[in-house]
Coordinates of C-alpha atoms in Angstrom, one line a residue:
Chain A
X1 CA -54.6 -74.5 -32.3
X2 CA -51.5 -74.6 -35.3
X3 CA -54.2 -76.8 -37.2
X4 CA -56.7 -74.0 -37.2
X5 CA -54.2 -71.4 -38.3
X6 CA -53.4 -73.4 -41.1
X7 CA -57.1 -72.8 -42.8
X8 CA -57.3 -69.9 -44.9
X9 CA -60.7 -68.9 -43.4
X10 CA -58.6 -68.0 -39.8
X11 CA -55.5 -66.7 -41.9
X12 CA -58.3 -64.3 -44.1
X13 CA -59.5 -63.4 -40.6
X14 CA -56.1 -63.0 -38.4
X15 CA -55.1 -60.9 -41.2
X16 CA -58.6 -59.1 -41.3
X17 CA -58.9 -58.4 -37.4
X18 CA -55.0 -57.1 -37.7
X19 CA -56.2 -54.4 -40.6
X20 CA -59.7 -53.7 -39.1
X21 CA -58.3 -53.0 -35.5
X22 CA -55.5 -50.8 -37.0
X23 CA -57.6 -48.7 -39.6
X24 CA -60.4 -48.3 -36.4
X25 CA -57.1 -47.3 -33.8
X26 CA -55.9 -45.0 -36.1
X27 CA -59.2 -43.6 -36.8
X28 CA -60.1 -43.4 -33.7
X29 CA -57.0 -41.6 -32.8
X30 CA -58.4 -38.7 -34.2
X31 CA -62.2 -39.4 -33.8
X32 CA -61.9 -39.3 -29.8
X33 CA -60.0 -36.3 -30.1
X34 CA -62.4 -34.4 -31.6
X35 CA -65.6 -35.9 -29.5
X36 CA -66.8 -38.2 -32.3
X37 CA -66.8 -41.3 -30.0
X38 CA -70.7 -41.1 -30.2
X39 CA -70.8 -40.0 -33.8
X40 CA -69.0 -43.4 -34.8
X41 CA -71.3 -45.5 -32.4
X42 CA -74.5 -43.5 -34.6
X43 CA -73.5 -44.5 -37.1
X44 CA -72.3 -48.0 -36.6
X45 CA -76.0 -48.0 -35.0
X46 CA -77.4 -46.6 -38.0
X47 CA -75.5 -49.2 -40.7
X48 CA -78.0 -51.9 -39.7
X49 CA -80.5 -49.6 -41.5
X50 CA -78.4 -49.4 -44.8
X51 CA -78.2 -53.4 -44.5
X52 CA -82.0 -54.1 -44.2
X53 CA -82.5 -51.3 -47.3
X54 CA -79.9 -53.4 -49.3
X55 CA -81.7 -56.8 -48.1
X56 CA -85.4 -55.3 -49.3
X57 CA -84.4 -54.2 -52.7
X58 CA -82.2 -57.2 -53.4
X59 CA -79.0 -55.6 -53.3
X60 CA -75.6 -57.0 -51.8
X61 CA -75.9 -55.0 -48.5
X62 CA -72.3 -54.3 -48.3
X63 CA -72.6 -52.4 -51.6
X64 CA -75.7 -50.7 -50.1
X65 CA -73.6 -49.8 -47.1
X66 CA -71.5 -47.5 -47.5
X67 CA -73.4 -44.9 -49.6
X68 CA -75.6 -45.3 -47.2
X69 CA -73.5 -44.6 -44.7
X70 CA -71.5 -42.0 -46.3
X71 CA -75.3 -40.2 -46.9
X72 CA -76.0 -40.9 -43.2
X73 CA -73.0 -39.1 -41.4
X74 CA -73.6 -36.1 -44.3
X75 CA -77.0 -35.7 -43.3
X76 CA -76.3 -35.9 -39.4
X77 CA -73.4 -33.6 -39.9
X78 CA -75.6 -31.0 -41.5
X79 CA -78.3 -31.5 -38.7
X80 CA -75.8 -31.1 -35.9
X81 CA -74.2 -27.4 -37.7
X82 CA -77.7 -26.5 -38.0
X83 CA -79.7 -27.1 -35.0
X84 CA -79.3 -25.5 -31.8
X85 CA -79.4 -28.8 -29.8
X86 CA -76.8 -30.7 -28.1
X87 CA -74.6 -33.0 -30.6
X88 CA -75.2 -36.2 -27.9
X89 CA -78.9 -36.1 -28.0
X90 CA -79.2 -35.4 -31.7
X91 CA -77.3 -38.5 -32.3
X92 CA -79.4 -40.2 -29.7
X93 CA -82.3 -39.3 -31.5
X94 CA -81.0 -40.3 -35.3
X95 CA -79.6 -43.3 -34.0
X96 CA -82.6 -45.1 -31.9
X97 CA -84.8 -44.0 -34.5
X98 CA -82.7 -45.3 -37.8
X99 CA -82.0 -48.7 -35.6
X100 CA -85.8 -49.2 -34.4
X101 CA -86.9 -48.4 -38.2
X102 CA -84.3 -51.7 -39.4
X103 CA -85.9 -53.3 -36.5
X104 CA -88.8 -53.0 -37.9
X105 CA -87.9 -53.4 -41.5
X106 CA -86.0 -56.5 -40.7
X107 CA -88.9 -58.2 -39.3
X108 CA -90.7 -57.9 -42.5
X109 CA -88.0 -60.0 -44.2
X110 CA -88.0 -63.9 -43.7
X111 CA -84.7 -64.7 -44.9
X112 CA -82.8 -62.9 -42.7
X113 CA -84.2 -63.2 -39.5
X114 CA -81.8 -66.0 -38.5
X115 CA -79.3 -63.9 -39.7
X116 CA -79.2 -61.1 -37.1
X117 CA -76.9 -62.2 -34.9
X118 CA -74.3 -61.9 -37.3
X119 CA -75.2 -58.4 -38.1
X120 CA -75.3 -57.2 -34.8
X121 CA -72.3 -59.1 -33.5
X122 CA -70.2 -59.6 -36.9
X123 CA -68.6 -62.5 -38.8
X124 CA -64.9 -61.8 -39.3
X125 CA -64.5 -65.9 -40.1
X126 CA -66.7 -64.9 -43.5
X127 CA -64.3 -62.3 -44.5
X128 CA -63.6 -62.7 -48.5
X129 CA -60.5 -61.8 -50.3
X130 CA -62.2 -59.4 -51.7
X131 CA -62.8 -57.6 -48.4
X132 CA -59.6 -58.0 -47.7
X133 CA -58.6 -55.6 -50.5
X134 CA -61.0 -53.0 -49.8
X135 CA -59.7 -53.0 -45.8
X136 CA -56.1 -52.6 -47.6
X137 CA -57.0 -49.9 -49.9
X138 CA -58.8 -48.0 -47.0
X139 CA -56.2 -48.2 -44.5
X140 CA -53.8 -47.0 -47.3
X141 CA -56.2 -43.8 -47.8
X142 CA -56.7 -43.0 -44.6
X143 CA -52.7 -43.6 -43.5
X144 CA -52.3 -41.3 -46.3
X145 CA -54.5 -38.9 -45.3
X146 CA -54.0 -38.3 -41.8
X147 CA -49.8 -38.1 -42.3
X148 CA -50.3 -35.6 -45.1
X149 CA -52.6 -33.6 -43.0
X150 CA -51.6 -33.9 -39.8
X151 CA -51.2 -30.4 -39.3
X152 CA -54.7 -29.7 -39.8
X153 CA -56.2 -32.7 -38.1
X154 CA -54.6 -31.1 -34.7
X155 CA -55.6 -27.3 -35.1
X156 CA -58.8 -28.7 -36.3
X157 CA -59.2 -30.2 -32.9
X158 CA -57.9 -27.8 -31.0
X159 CA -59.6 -24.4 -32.6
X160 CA -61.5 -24.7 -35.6
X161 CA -61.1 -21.0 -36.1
X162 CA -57.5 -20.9 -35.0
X163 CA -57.6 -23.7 -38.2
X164 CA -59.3 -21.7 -41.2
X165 CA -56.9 -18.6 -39.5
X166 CA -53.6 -19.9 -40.7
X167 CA -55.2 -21.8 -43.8
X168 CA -57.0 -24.6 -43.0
X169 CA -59.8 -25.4 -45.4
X170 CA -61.3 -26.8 -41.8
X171 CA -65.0 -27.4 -43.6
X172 CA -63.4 -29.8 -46.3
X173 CA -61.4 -31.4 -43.8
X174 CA -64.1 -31.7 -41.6
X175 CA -66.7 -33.2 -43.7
X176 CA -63.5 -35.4 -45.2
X177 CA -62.8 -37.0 -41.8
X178 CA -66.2 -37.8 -41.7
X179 CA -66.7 -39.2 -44.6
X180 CA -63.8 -41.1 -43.8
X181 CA -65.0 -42.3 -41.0
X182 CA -67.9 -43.1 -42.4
X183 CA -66.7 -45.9 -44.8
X184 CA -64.5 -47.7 -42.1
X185 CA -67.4 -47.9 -40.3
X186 CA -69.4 -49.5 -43.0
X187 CA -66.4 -51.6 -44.1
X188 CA -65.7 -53.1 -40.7
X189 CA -69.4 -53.5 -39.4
X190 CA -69.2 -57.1 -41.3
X191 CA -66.5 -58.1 -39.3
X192 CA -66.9 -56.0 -36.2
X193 CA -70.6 -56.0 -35.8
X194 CA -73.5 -53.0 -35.4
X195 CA -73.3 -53.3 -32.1
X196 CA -69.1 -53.1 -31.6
X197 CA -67.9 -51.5 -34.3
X198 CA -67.7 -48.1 -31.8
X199 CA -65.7 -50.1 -29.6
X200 CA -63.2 -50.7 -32.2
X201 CA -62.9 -47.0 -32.8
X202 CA -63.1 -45.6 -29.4
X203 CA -61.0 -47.9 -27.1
X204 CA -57.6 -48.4 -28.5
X205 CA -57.3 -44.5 -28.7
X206 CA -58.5 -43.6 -25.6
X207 CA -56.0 -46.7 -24.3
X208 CA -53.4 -44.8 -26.4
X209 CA -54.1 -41.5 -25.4
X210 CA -53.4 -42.7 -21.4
X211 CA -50.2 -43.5 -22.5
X212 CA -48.7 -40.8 -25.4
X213 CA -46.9 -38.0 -25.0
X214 CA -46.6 -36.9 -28.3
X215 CA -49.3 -36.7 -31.1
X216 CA -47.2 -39.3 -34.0
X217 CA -46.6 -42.1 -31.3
X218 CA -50.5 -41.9 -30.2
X219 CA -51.2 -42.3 -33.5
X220 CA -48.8 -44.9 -34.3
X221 CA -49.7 -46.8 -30.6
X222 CA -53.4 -46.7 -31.5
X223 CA -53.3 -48.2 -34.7
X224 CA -51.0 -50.8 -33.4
X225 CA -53.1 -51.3 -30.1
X226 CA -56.2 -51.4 -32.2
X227 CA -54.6 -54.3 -34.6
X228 CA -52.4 -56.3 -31.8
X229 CA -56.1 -56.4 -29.7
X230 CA -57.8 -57.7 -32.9
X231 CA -55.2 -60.9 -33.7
X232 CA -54.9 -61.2 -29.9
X233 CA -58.8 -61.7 -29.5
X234 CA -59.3 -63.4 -32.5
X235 CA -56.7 -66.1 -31.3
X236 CA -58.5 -66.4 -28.2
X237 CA -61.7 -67.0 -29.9
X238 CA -60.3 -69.7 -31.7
X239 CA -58.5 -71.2 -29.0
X240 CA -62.0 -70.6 -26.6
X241 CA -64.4 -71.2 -29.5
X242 CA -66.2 -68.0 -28.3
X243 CA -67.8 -65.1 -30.7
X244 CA -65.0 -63.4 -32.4
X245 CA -66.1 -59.9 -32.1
X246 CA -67.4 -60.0 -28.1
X247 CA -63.6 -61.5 -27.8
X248 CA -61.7 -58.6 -29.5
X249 CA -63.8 -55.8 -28.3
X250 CA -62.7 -58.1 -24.5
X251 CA -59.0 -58.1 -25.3
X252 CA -59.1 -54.1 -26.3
X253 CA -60.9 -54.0 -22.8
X254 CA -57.8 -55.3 -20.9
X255 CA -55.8 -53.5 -22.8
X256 CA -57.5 -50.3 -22.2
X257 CA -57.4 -51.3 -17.9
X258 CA -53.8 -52.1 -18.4
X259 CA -53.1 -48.4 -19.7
X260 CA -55.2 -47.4 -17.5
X261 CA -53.0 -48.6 -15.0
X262 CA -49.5 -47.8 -16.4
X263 CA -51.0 -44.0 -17.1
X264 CA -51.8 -44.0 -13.0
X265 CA -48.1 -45.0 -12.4
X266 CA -46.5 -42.8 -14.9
X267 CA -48.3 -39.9 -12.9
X268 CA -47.4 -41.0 -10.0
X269 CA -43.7 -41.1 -10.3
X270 CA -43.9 -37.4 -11.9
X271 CA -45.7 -36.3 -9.3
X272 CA -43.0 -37.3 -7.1
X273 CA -40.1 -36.4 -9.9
X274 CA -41.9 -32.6 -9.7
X275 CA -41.9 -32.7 -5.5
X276 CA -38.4 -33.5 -5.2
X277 CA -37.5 -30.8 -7.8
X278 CA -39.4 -27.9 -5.9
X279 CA -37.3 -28.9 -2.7
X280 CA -34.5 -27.8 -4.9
X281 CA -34.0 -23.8 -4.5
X282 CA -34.1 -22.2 -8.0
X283 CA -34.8 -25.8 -10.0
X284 CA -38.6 -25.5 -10.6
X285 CA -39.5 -23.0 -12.8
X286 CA -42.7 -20.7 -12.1
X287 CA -45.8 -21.9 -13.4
X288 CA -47.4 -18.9 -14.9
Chain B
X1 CA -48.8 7.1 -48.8
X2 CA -48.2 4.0 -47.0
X3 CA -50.7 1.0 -47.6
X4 CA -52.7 -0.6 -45.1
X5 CA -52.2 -3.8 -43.8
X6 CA -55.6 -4.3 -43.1
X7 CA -58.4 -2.8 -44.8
X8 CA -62.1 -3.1 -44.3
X9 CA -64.8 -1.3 -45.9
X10 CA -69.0 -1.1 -45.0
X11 CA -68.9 -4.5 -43.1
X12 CA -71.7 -6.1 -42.7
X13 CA -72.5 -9.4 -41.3
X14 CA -75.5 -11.7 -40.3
X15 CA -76.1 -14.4 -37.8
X16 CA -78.9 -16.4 -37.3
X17 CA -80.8 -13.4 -39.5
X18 CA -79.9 -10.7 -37.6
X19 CA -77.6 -8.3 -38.2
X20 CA -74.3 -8.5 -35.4
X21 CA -71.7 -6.0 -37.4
X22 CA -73.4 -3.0 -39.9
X23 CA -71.4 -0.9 -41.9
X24 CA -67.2 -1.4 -40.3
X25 CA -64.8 0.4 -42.4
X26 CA -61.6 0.9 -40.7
X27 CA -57.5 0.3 -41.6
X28 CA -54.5 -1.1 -39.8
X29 CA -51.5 0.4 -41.1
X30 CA -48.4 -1.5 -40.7
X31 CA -46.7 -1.7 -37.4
X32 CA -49.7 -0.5 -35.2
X33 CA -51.5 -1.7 -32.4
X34 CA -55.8 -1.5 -32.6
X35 CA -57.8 -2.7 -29.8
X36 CA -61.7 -3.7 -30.6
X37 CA -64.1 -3.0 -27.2
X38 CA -67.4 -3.2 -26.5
X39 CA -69.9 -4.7 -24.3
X40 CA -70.6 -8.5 -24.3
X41 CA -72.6 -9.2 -27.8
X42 CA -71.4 -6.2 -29.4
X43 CA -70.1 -8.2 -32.7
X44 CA -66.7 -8.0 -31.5
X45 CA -65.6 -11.9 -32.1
X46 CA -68.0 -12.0 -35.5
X47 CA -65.8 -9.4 -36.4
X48 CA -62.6 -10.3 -36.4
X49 CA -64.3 -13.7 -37.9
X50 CA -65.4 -12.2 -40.7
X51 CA -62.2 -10.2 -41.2
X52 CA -60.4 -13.4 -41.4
X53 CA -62.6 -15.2 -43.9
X54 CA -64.0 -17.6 -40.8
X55 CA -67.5 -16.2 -41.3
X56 CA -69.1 -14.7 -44.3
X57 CA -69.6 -11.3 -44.4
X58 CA -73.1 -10.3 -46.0
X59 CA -71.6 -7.2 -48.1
X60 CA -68.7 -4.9 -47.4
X61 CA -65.1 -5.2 -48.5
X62 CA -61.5 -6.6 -46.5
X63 CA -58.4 -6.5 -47.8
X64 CA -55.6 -7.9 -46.7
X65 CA -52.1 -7.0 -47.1
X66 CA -53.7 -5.3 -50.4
X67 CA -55.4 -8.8 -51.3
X68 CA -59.2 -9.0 -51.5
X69 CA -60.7 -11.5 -49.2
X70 CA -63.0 -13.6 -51.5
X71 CA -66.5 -14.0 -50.3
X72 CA -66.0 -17.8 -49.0
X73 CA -62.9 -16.6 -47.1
X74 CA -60.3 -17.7 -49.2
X75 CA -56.8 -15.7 -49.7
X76 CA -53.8 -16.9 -51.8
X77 CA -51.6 -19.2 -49.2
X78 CA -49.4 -16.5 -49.5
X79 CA -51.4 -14.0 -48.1
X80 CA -52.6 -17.0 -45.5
X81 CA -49.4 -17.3 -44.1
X82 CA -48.9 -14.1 -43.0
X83 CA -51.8 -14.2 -40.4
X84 CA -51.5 -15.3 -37.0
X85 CA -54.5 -15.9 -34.2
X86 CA -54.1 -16.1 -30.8
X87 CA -58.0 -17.3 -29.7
X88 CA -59.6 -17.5 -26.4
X89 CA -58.7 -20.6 -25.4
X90 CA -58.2 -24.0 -27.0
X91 CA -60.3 -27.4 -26.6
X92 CA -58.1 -29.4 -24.0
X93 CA -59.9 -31.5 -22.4
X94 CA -58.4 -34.2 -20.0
X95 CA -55.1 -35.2 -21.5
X96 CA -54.3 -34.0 -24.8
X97 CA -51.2 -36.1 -26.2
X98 CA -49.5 -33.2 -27.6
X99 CA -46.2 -31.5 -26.8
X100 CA -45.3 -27.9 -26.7
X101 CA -42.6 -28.3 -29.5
X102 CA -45.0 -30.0 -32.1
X103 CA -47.8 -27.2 -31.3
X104 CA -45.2 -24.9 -32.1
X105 CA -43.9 -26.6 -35.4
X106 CA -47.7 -27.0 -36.6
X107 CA -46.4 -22.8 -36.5
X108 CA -44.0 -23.4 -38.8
X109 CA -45.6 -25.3 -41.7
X110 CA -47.4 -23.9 -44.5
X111 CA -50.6 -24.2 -45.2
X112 CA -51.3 -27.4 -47.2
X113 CA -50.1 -30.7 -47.2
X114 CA -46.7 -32.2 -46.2
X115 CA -44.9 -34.8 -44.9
X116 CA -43.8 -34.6 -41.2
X117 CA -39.9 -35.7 -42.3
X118 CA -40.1 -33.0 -44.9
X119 CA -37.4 -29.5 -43.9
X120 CA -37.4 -31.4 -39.9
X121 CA -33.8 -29.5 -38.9
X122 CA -34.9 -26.4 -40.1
X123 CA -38.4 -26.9 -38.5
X124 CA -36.7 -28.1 -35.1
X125 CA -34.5 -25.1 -35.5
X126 CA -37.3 -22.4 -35.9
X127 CA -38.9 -24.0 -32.9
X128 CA -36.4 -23.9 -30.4
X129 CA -35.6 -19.9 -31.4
X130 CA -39.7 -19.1 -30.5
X131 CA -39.5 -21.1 -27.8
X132 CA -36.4 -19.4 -26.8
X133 CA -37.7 -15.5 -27.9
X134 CA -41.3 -16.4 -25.4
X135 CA -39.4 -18.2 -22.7
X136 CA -40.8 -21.4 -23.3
X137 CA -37.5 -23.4 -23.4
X138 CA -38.5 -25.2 -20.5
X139 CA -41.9 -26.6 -21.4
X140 CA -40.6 -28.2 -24.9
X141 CA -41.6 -31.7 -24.2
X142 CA -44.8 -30.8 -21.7
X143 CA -48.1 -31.2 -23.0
X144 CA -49.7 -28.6 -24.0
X145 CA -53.2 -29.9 -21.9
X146 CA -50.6 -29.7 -18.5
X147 CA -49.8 -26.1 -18.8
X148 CA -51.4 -23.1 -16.8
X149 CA -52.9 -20.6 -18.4
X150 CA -50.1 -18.1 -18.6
X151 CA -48.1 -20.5 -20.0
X152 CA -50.5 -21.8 -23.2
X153 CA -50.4 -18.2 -23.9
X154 CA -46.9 -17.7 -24.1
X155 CA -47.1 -20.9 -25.7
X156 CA -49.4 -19.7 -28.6
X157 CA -46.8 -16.5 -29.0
X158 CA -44.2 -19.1 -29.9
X159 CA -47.0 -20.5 -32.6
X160 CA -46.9 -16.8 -34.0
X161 CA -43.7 -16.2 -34.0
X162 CA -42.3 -19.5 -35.1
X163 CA -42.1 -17.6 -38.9
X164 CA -42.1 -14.3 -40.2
X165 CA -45.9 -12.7 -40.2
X166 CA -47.3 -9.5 -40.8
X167 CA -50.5 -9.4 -39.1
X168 CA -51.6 -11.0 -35.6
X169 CA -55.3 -11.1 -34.5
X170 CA -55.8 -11.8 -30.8
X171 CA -59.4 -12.7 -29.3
X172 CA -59.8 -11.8 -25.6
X173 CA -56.5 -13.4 -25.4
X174 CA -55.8 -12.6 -21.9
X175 CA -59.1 -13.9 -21.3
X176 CA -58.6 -16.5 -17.8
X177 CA -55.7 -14.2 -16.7
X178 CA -54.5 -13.6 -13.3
X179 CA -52.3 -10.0 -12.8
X180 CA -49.0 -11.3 -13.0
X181 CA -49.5 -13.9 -15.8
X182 CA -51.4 -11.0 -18.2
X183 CA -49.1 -8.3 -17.2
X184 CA -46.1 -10.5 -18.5
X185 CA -47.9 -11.8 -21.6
X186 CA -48.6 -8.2 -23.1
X187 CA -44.9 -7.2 -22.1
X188 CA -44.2 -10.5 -24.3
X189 CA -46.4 -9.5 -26.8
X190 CA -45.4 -5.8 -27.0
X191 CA -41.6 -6.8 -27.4
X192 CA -42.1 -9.3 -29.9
X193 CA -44.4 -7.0 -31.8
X194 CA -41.7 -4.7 -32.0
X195 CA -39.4 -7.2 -33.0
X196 CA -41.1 -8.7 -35.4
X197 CA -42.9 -5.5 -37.0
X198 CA -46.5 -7.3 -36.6
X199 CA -49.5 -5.6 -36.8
X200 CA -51.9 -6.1 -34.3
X201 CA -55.8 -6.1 -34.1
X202 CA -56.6 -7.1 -30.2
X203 CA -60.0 -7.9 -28.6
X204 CA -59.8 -6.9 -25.5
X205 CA -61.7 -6.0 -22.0
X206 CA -58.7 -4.4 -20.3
X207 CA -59.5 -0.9 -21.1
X208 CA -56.3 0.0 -18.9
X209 CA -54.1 -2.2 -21.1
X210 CA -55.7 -0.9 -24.2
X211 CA -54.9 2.9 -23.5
X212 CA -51.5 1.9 -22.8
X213 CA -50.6 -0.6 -25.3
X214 CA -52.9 0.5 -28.4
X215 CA -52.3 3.5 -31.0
X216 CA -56.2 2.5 -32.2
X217 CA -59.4 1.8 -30.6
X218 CA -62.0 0.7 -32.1
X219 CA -65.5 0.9 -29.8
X220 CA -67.7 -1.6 -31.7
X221 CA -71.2 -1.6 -30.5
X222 CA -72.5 -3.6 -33.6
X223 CA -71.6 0.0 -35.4
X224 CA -68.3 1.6 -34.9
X225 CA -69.1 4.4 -32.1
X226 CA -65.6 5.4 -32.2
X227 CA -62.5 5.1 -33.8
X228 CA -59.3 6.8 -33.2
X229 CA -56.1 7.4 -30.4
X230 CA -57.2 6.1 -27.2
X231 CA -56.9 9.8 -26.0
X232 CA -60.0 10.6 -28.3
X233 CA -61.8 8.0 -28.3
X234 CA -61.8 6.0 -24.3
X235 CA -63.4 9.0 -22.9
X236 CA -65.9 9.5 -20.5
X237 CA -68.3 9.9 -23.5
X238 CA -67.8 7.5 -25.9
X239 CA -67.7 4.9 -22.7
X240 CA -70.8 5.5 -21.5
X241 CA -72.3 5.2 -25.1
X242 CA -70.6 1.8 -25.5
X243 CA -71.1 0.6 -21.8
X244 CA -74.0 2.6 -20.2
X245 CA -73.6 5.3 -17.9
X246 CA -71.3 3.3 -14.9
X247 CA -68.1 3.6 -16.8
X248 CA -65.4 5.7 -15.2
X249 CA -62.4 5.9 -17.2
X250 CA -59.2 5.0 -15.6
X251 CA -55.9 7.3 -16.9
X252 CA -52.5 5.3 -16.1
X253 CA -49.4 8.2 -16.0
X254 CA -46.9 6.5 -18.2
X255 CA -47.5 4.4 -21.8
X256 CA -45.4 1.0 -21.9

């Protein structure tokens, strides 16, 4: 196990899965807030399209992916302000059709056939240095970001028009987020996987969101649940010498029963903090 | 003369291609109360929208605190920070990890970016006072997704009158209100409006709250129908053109 650790491949991809877990937690913090659980699971869905269009005109597909994706969650954006149909079955739609025409396209191209595993279920062992940087960069942006506009982030979730009221510019922040969300996505799917990537985004908030009380520490605890599930589950994989991504997205799973769990409790005991204060003439305050 | 707070002039606004709101003019002068009625679909919330900037008007003129409101809804921060909105009801689903006390300071903060660390004593300071001025001392550190509905509201008076505005827009805000629970929230709002010197442009159902609260109404039926003292204008008349002919207004013997 210490021998492993010592290879710079596993040290690239500890370090990865900490930085990839933590940009998707903190993310996601926001994302499942605002019901864009599906939305990241589109387009994560949708990324395998922007991979086969890189492999069938020659292009690195990573450099393919994320205008690609940035153009895709644009595009579905505009479709879901315009249409009249619910947001979950547009995204059904744009997402089984983009994935079934990479399917298809995919087929057509002999070299990477063998290859699809590792696009559907990731590869975070062949993270480069270079990928390394971008995560850094990214995670630096979107840190950045969400501190700096924290205020809007939360009235934007709460009432878009409550929002643009006291001076939110909510469409720029909207399509920002998005955009935002967008690249991680595309950044991470080498690592993560098509198939996971959502899982990276969605359950270490909604583990984190069992457990805060206050809007900073869910953000905080899902970036650092997102990024302690990522080096826990990449250990295990190396220890197991099982799929690295299936392992992480297993560990945020456990994680995300345990809070489960500890959420149940928590209510529990104020429950019983609340009874015992209504026995006490005068102590509980009227709830209307 | 004294100027208007609000001012809006031949409003016109489209959805979906059809025209919701045709030719609005009216003015808030400072320190009054004006109530918008109407029947469900009578361009009530696309007004107060498109007075805000949240909706783009297809012609007419607003003006706000004697500030143009640009076609794409932008005013100078300012201006921006003067206005307050209490909506409907906010998207809480399930459990929303977000205390009263940070709400409230999202209140406080201009628009723009900033650091959380940045003026945090002041900030703190401002919060506890509205929390204390609304009676919300109590729920600080409760989440704003475990409140009752009498509570968020009282909640969202603390988000108004965390800092010095000028003009408050409310959208059915007693919407999901029990007796008690609204009958408290406008004796709130009416004390802290004349406290705080706010002007106030109310959406409202309540026609008995309206002729006792309001020095303006407003019947919006996509055109205004009436405008003027609830005296003139909730009449038996001007009800029945607004609602249809099962309307019986309702006189209350004292004004709060």
């Amino acid at each position: 196990m210490l021998l492993i650790l010592k290879e710079p491949f596993m040290q690239r991809a500890l370090l990865g899965g900490l930085l990839t877990g933590s940009l998707g937690g903190l993310l996601g913090s926001v994302a499942v807030l605002r019901q864009l659980s599906f939305f990241s699971d589109a387009l994560g869905h949708s990324a395998l399209l922007g991979i086969t269009l890189g492999i069938l005109l020659g292009v690195n597909p990573t450099l393919v992916l994320i205008p690609f994706a940035v153009c895709f969650a644009l595009m579905v954006n505009q479709l879901v302000e315009r249409s009249s149909l619910p947001t979950d079955a547009l995204l059904n739609i744009v997402y089984s059709s983009s994935l079934a025409a990479a399917i298809l396209a995919l087929s057509l191209v002999e070299t990477y056939r063998g290859g699809i595993r590792q696009l559907l279920f990731g590869d975070i062992l062949g993270i480069s240095n270079i990928d390394l940087i971008i995560v850094v960069v990214l995670l630096a942006i979107a840190l950045a970001y969400l501190v700096l506009t924290m205020r809007a982030q939360v009235l934007l979730t709460l009432n878009s028009d409550l929002a643009g009221a006291v001076g939110v510019q909510t469409r720029w922040h909207r399509i920002m987020f998005i955009v935002l969300l967008a690249v991680v996505v595309a950044v991470s799917i080498k690592a993560v996987g098509v198939l996971l990537i959502s899982a990276f985004v969605v359950i270490p908030a909604c583990a984190s969101r069992l457990l805060s009380r206050n809007f900073a520490l869910y953000m905080v605890m899902s970036a650092a649940v997102g990024g302690g599930c990522a080096l826990m589950g990449l250990l295990a994989s190396g220890m197991t010498n099982l799929p690295s991504g299936p392992s992480v997205v297993m560990v945020q799973f456990f994680g995300f029963l345990i809070a489960l769990f500890l959420s149940n409790h928590q209510l529990r005991k104020r429950s019983i903090a609340r009874k015992a204060l209504h026995q006490i003439p005068g102590a509980a305050p009227a709830d209307h | 003369m004294i100027s208007p707070v609000l001012k809006v002039r031949d409003l016109c606004v489209e959805r979906s291609g059809r025209l919701v709101v045709e030719d609005v003019s009216f003015d808030l002068n400072p320190e009054s109360e004006t109530a918008v009625v109407g029947p469900n679909g009578a361009g009530k919330t696309t007004l107060v929208a498109a007075v805000l900037g949240l909706l783009n008007r297809s012609s007419g003129d607003v003006e706000i605190l004697g500030c143009p409101l640009a076609c794409n809804g932008d005013l100078p921060p300012e201006i921006r920070s003067q206005i307050a909105y209490v909506p409907q009801s906010l998207a809480l689903q399930g459990h929303f990890p977000l205390t009263v006390s940070e709400f409230v300071g999202f209140g406080f903060d201009s628009p723009g970016p900033r650091l959380p660390w940045r003026q945090r004593e002041r900030r703190s300071a401002a919060v506890r006072h509205a929390l204390e001025r609304t009676d919300c001392n109590d729920l600080s550190y409760r989440l704003l997704s475990e409140l009752s509905g009498g509570q968020l509201k009282r909640v969202m008076l603390s988000f108004c009158v965390v800092r010095p505005r000028r003009l408050l827009v409310l959208d059915e805000a007693q919407a999901g209100l029990d007796v008690s629970s609204n009958e408290r929230f406008q004796h709130l709002l009416l004390e802290l409006r004349r406290q705080e010197g706010w002007t106030v442009l109310q959406v409202s159902h309540d026609l008995d709250m309206v002729r006792r609260s309001s020095d303006q109404v407003l019947g919006l039926n996509r055109r205004v129908c009436c405008l003027g003292p609830p005296d003139h204008t909730l009449t038996q008349e001007h009800l029945t053109e607004l609602y249809g002919p099962n309307i019986v207004p309702y006189r209350h013997h004292c004004r709060g």
